[in-house]
Amino acid sequence: MSDDEREEKELDLTSPDVVTKYKSAAEIVNKALQLVISECKPKAKVVDVCEKGDSFIREQTGNMYKNVKKKIDRGVAFPTCISVNNTVCHFSPLASDETVLEEGDILKIDMGCHIDGFIAVVAHTHVLQEGPVTGRAADVIAAANTAAEVALRLVRPGKNNKDVTEAINKVAAAYDCKIVEGVLSHQLKQFVIDGNKVIISVSNPDTKVDEFEFEENEVYAIDIVTSTGEGKPKLLDEKQTTVYKRAVDKNYHLKMKASRFIFSEINQKFPILPFSARALEEKRARLGLVECVNHELLQPYPVLHEKPGDYAAHIKFTVLLMPNGSDRITSHSLQELQPTKTIDDPEIKAWLALGTKTKKKGGGKKKKGKKGTESAETEPMDATTNGAESQE
């Protein structure tokens, strides 16, 4: 076996060290999400809460792998975004932004952490209110959550990506909601947040993706965004875009001094994974980022909006396709939901009744001393809970 092959072999889930790094990143991002939710209060500034999420991830990852010989890169894999009401995604404002949260806001919180390039991402929807969530807000969240639960059961070896796309759209329709177009669930690899194997949210003639089967030892970020509107969000203002990723395959000699300064800072601090312009020197960033984006050196993550009055919900989780079944490593429990719709469709009920672990062949004795190291089988989800049930 060549060194390259050995290197390749060591970097997937067959290596216990890799599994540990994914799970450690997941533990940190789950706690960061918990912290962000607790900081989301009426009149809290969005930028302050986003910064707290990112700082927590930097702090927690900074405490790990301190004393190893070879330096291990670790930290934020996707900057904290809090998108409110009909804003669908990627809102992570600059320090000068004054946007505050209000009672009753529907918040989509999106964030990611990595250890040695092994990435765990999560997104969660939270309504800023006491008591159960009702009406169309409950419908849109239940649609996203039930679609995520169905996806978890269909992203497994032997199934294909097209099945998942069809299933999540069927679930959203049962709640009289739409899956938002243009959202991709990517395979994750070391330092790769947008791997080539993708599940598309809505298939249409303009956006086709290659069909493939899921395989053991792969990792996916399953990304579900639902809307009570048309599910075709628009970019309203390019100035709102603050999240970018270096397009590593592109080069260009920048003309402006500010652009060269910012680009050099990005290459040093954020050579591969997405980052927020908040982490750069703000005045120069505003000038320099435009030229970098115009020449495709950076890939922008635009802030998209549905129409005012529409609600959007977002659930994203990271799943490891282990030999013993699917292991969802990022999640957060939902508030109590009282949707206006219930799931009656027998096919959706059958999907929700599937477990996520593969039964071991042969009824051999369980090894002692292994208690608590493997996560328990995910219970089949009861469709009568109206999509309000969530894996802890």
XYZ file of C-alpha atoms in Angstrom:
392
model
C 0.000 0.000 0.000
C 1.416 3.355 -0.990
C 1.665 6.221 1.519
C -1.137 8.012 -0.343
C -3.441 5.013 -0.043
C -2.568 4.586 3.624
C -3.260 8.282 4.220
C -6.593 7.968 2.385
C -7.515 4.850 4.362
C -6.848 6.465 7.723
C -9.065 9.445 7.066
C -12.518 7.873 7.083
C -14.730 6.331 9.755
C -12.776 3.043 9.732
C -10.307 4.927 11.957
C -11.506 5.224 15.597
C -9.470 8.444 15.889
C -11.490 10.035 13.066
C -14.791 8.967 14.668
C -13.625 10.493 17.971
C -12.780 13.798 16.263
C -16.194 13.964 14.556
C -17.948 13.201 17.854
C -15.836 15.713 19.815
C -16.636 18.423 17.239
C -20.318 17.444 17.485
C -20.324 17.638 21.271
C -18.879 21.162 21.118
C -21.272 22.409 18.431
C -24.285 20.926 20.271
C -23.231 22.815 23.424
C -22.589 25.979 21.387
C -26.119 25.712 19.949
C -27.529 25.319 23.468
C -25.608 28.452 24.536
C -26.826 30.472 21.527
C -30.470 29.497 22.185
C -30.105 30.589 25.818
C -28.700 33.971 24.667
C -31.563 34.591 22.212
C -33.828 36.962 24.100
C -35.973 39.912 22.995
C -33.793 42.993 22.278
C -30.559 40.918 22.115
C -28.342 42.092 19.224
C -27.971 39.344 16.619
C -24.273 40.098 16.093
C -23.537 39.706 19.823
C -25.233 36.310 19.961
C -23.438 35.124 16.787
C -20.115 36.217 18.278
C -20.831 34.286 21.498
C -21.467 31.117 19.475
C -18.206 31.463 17.511
C -16.189 32.373 20.634
C -17.494 29.329 22.502
C -16.437 27.015 19.640
C -12.984 28.634 19.422
C -12.520 28.372 23.198
C -13.666 24.757 23.519
C -11.705 23.486 20.513
C -8.661 25.474 21.713
C -8.629 23.368 24.875
C -8.318 20.132 22.891
C -5.215 18.499 21.424
C -2.989 21.131 23.006
C -0.052 18.850 23.765
C 0.257 16.890 20.535
C 3.493 16.997 18.542
C 1.849 17.756 15.208
C -0.312 20.910 15.371
C -3.971 20.079 14.857
C -6.105 22.724 13.183
C -9.473 23.189 14.923
C -12.203 25.781 15.442
C -15.228 27.197 13.649
C -16.220 25.258 10.516
C -19.200 27.475 9.746
C -19.786 30.844 11.436
C -22.868 31.208 13.633
C -25.824 32.566 11.631
C -29.186 33.619 13.067
C -31.774 34.178 10.332
C -35.077 35.608 11.534
C -38.654 34.998 10.272
C -38.756 35.184 6.434
C -34.949 35.467 6.219
C -33.997 31.945 5.205
C -30.261 31.612 5.804
C -26.709 32.944 6.308
C -27.480 36.065 8.360
C -24.310 36.664 10.402
C -23.996 40.449 10.601
C -20.951 42.685 11.006
C -20.104 44.340 14.330
C -21.726 47.629 13.247
C -25.123 45.984 12.582
C -27.904 46.957 15.006
C -30.453 44.189 14.242
C -32.134 42.936 17.437
C -34.383 39.987 18.212
C -38.051 40.478 19.096
C -40.614 38.421 20.993
C -42.281 35.904 18.635
C -39.388 35.813 16.120
C -38.719 32.484 14.394
C -34.956 31.993 14.541
C -32.909 29.692 12.320
C -29.566 29.075 14.042
C -26.838 27.533 11.881
C -23.251 26.739 12.946
C -20.338 24.333 12.574
C -17.210 23.138 14.373
C -14.227 21.086 13.259
C -11.352 19.246 14.859
C -8.478 18.439 12.493
C -10.818 19.213 9.584
C -13.466 16.690 10.693
C -16.622 18.775 10.588
C -19.846 18.686 12.604
C -22.591 21.108 11.561
C -26.010 21.777 13.033
C -29.011 24.021 12.374
C -32.060 24.410 14.566
C -35.258 26.473 14.579
C -36.404 28.190 17.762
C -39.341 30.533 18.358
C -38.746 33.357 20.806
C -41.768 32.738 23.012
C -43.001 30.903 26.093
C -45.392 27.979 25.702
C -46.182 25.784 22.702
C -45.674 26.949 19.108
C -48.965 26.895 17.177
C -50.419 27.614 13.735
C -48.325 27.912 10.560
C -45.125 28.493 12.553
C -45.645 25.043 14.114
C -46.422 23.554 10.681
C -43.221 24.814 9.071
C -41.021 23.606 11.961
C -42.794 20.230 12.152
C -42.345 19.876 8.371
C -38.581 20.475 8.647
C -38.228 18.193 11.650
C -40.281 15.319 10.204
C -38.427 15.645 6.883
C -35.128 15.486 8.812
C -36.294 12.375 10.682
C -37.296 10.707 7.398
C -33.970 11.695 5.780
C -32.081 10.208 8.734
C -33.800 6.881 8.042
C -33.212 6.971 4.263
C -29.574 8.121 4.255
C -28.125 4.654 4.635
C -26.046 2.256 2.533
C -28.013 0.834 -0.383
C -30.449 3.775 -0.610
C -29.909 6.607 -3.073
C -30.005 10.402 -2.959
C -33.024 10.679 -5.267
C -35.164 8.726 -2.751
C -34.315 11.289 -0.048
C -35.219 14.289 -2.246
C -38.602 12.769 -3.130
C -39.355 11.799 0.476
C -38.598 15.182 2.075
C -40.788 16.957 -0.490
C -43.638 14.569 0.248
C -43.303 15.276 3.984
C -43.304 19.076 3.504
C -46.427 18.840 1.314
C -48.217 16.908 4.104
C -47.833 20.039 6.266
C -48.872 22.291 3.355
C -45.308 23.652 3.234
C -42.565 23.672 0.607
C -38.989 22.428 0.762
C -36.840 25.444 -0.120
C -35.120 25.178 -3.515
C -31.361 25.324 -3.974
C -30.407 23.743 -0.626
C -27.806 20.978 -0.917
C -26.967 18.303 1.643
C -23.284 17.516 1.116
C -20.995 14.655 1.925
C -18.387 15.804 4.475
C -14.716 14.843 4.308
C -11.646 16.107 6.103
C -11.543 19.901 5.528
C -14.329 19.546 2.907
C -17.690 21.030 3.920
C -19.206 20.722 0.433
C -18.220 17.286 -0.890
C -19.194 16.195 -4.418
C -21.894 13.737 -3.367
C -25.036 15.820 -2.765
C -28.727 15.437 -2.037
C -30.658 18.224 -3.716
C -33.643 19.707 -1.861
C -35.903 20.041 -4.922
C -35.077 18.484 -8.270
C -36.021 20.464 -11.328
C -34.697 20.637 -14.912
C -32.275 23.514 -14.122
C -30.594 21.853 -11.159
C -29.805 18.212 -11.705
C -27.322 16.320 -9.542
C -25.686 12.945 -10.132
C -27.567 10.020 -8.681
C -25.585 7.796 -6.291
C -25.962 5.256 -3.508
C -24.868 6.002 0.057
C -21.989 3.884 1.318
C -20.769 2.721 4.690
C -18.224 4.975 6.460
C -19.437 8.149 4.745
C -20.457 11.329 6.584
C -23.235 13.709 5.478
C -24.599 17.096 6.538
C -28.344 16.712 6.004
C -29.780 20.169 5.394
C -33.550 20.699 5.430
C -35.152 24.128 4.932
C -38.945 24.474 4.756
C -41.191 27.437 4.008
C -44.864 28.390 4.219
C -44.234 30.452 1.068
C -43.112 29.457 -2.420
C -39.778 28.000 -1.334
C -37.913 30.142 -3.891
C -36.031 32.654 -1.737
C -34.400 35.736 -3.255
C -31.235 37.719 -2.637
C -32.456 41.214 -1.725
C -29.219 42.987 -0.831
C -25.694 41.811 -1.603
C -24.399 44.031 1.202
C -25.992 41.621 3.694
C -23.657 38.815 2.587
C -20.911 38.299 5.176
C -20.157 34.571 4.988
C -17.625 33.454 2.386
C -15.394 30.525 1.558
C -12.089 30.596 -0.283
C -12.480 29.065 -3.762
C -9.236 27.096 -3.612
C -9.126 26.326 -7.335
C -9.211 29.999 -8.409
C -6.348 32.506 -8.708
C -6.226 36.136 -9.837
C -3.838 39.046 -9.342
C -5.913 41.567 -7.383
C -5.522 45.224 -8.360
C -6.565 47.049 -5.171
C -4.316 47.241 -2.143
C -7.271 46.697 0.231
C -8.244 43.542 -1.693
C -4.691 42.142 -1.541
C -4.507 42.853 2.199
C -7.844 41.137 2.907
C -7.096 38.216 0.597
C -3.783 37.582 2.302
C -5.542 37.700 5.710
C -8.158 35.190 4.450
C -5.468 32.844 3.116
C -3.707 32.899 6.474
C -6.732 32.609 8.764
C -9.399 30.855 6.663
C -7.697 29.007 3.814
C -10.382 26.329 3.358
C -13.528 26.577 5.497
C -16.267 29.239 5.508
C -15.781 32.346 7.650
C -17.579 35.565 8.564
C -16.317 38.932 7.341
C -16.809 39.968 10.981
C -13.482 38.248 11.680
C -11.672 40.604 9.265
C -10.756 44.264 9.643
C -14.153 45.807 8.798
C -13.309 48.916 6.724
C -10.801 47.157 4.510
C -13.030 44.082 4.284
C -15.920 46.035 2.786
C -13.695 47.329 -0.017
C -11.559 44.271 -0.570
C -14.196 41.537 -0.512
C -16.029 42.969 -3.542
C -13.027 42.530 -5.856
C -12.312 39.056 -4.415
C -15.911 37.953 -5.089
C -16.024 39.557 -8.548
C -13.007 37.497 -9.574
C -14.416 34.316 -7.994
C -11.647 33.988 -5.409
C -14.354 33.724 -2.760
C -17.628 31.851 -2.827
C -20.329 33.953 -1.106
C -23.088 32.446 1.040
C -25.885 34.937 0.254
C -28.576 35.985 2.745
C -31.829 34.846 1.122
C -35.397 35.910 1.920
C -38.888 34.575 1.390
C -41.715 37.136 1.083
C -42.607 39.119 4.244
C -45.193 37.163 6.224
C -43.828 33.775 5.108
C -42.175 31.554 7.710
C -39.078 29.459 7.132
C -37.601 26.689 9.316
C -34.172 25.040 9.165
C -32.958 21.732 10.591
C -29.474 20.456 9.763
C -27.620 17.533 11.273
C -24.439 15.553 10.771
C -24.758 11.798 10.340
C -22.041 9.126 10.370
C -22.877 6.032 8.306
C -21.273 3.528 10.674
C -21.171 -0.240 10.085
C -23.811 -0.672 12.822
C -26.142 1.958 11.315
C -26.629 5.704 11.062
C -25.367 7.815 13.937
C -26.837 11.332 14.093
C -24.251 13.279 16.090
C -25.701 16.822 16.055
C -29.198 17.874 17.129
C -31.227 19.823 19.656
C -34.665 19.071 21.054
C -37.531 21.207 19.783
C -40.056 23.306 21.642
C -43.547 21.854 21.973
C -45.287 22.153 18.613
C -49.029 22.122 17.926
C -49.209 22.021 14.117
C -52.503 22.399 12.269
C -51.788 19.281 10.163
C -51.211 15.634 11.067
C -49.378 12.954 9.115
C -51.857 10.433 7.677
C -49.878 9.286 4.644
C -49.035 5.559 5.072
C -45.726 5.889 3.162
C -44.472 8.681 5.465
C -45.606 6.665 8.493
C -43.683 3.645 7.167
C -40.502 5.740 6.745
C -40.816 7.098 10.276
C -41.266 3.569 11.617
C -37.812 2.539 10.356
C -34.999 2.285 12.896
C -31.572 3.755 12.128
C -29.322 0.982 13.411
C -28.577 -2.245 11.589
C -29.186 -5.304 13.688
C -26.036 -7.348 14.261
C -26.115 -10.757 12.584
C -26.080 -13.658 15.044
C -27.204 -13.180 18.598
C -23.764 -13.322 20.208
C -23.304 -12.099 23.742
C -22.724 -8.408 24.204
C -19.199 -7.557 25.245
C -18.836 -6.288 28.756
C -17.305 -2.914 29.446
C -18.690 -1.399 26.276
C -21.659 0.204 27.972
C -22.313 3.766 26.900
C -19.801 3.855 24.048
C -22.290 3.154 21.279
C -25.361 5.316 20.918
C -28.617 3.462 21.344
C -30.851 2.632 18.424
C -33.010 5.538 17.367
C -36.579 4.707 18.225
C -38.968 4.661 15.303
C -40.687 8.047 15.296
C -44.371 8.065 16.097
C -46.157 9.991 13.355
C -48.881 10.969 15.827
C -46.496 13.368 17.595
C -47.103 15.785 14.713
C -43.444 16.169 13.940
C -42.698 17.676 17.320
C -40.477 14.826 18.380
C -36.748 15.232 18.011
C -33.760 13.108 18.737
C -31.807 14.459 21.691
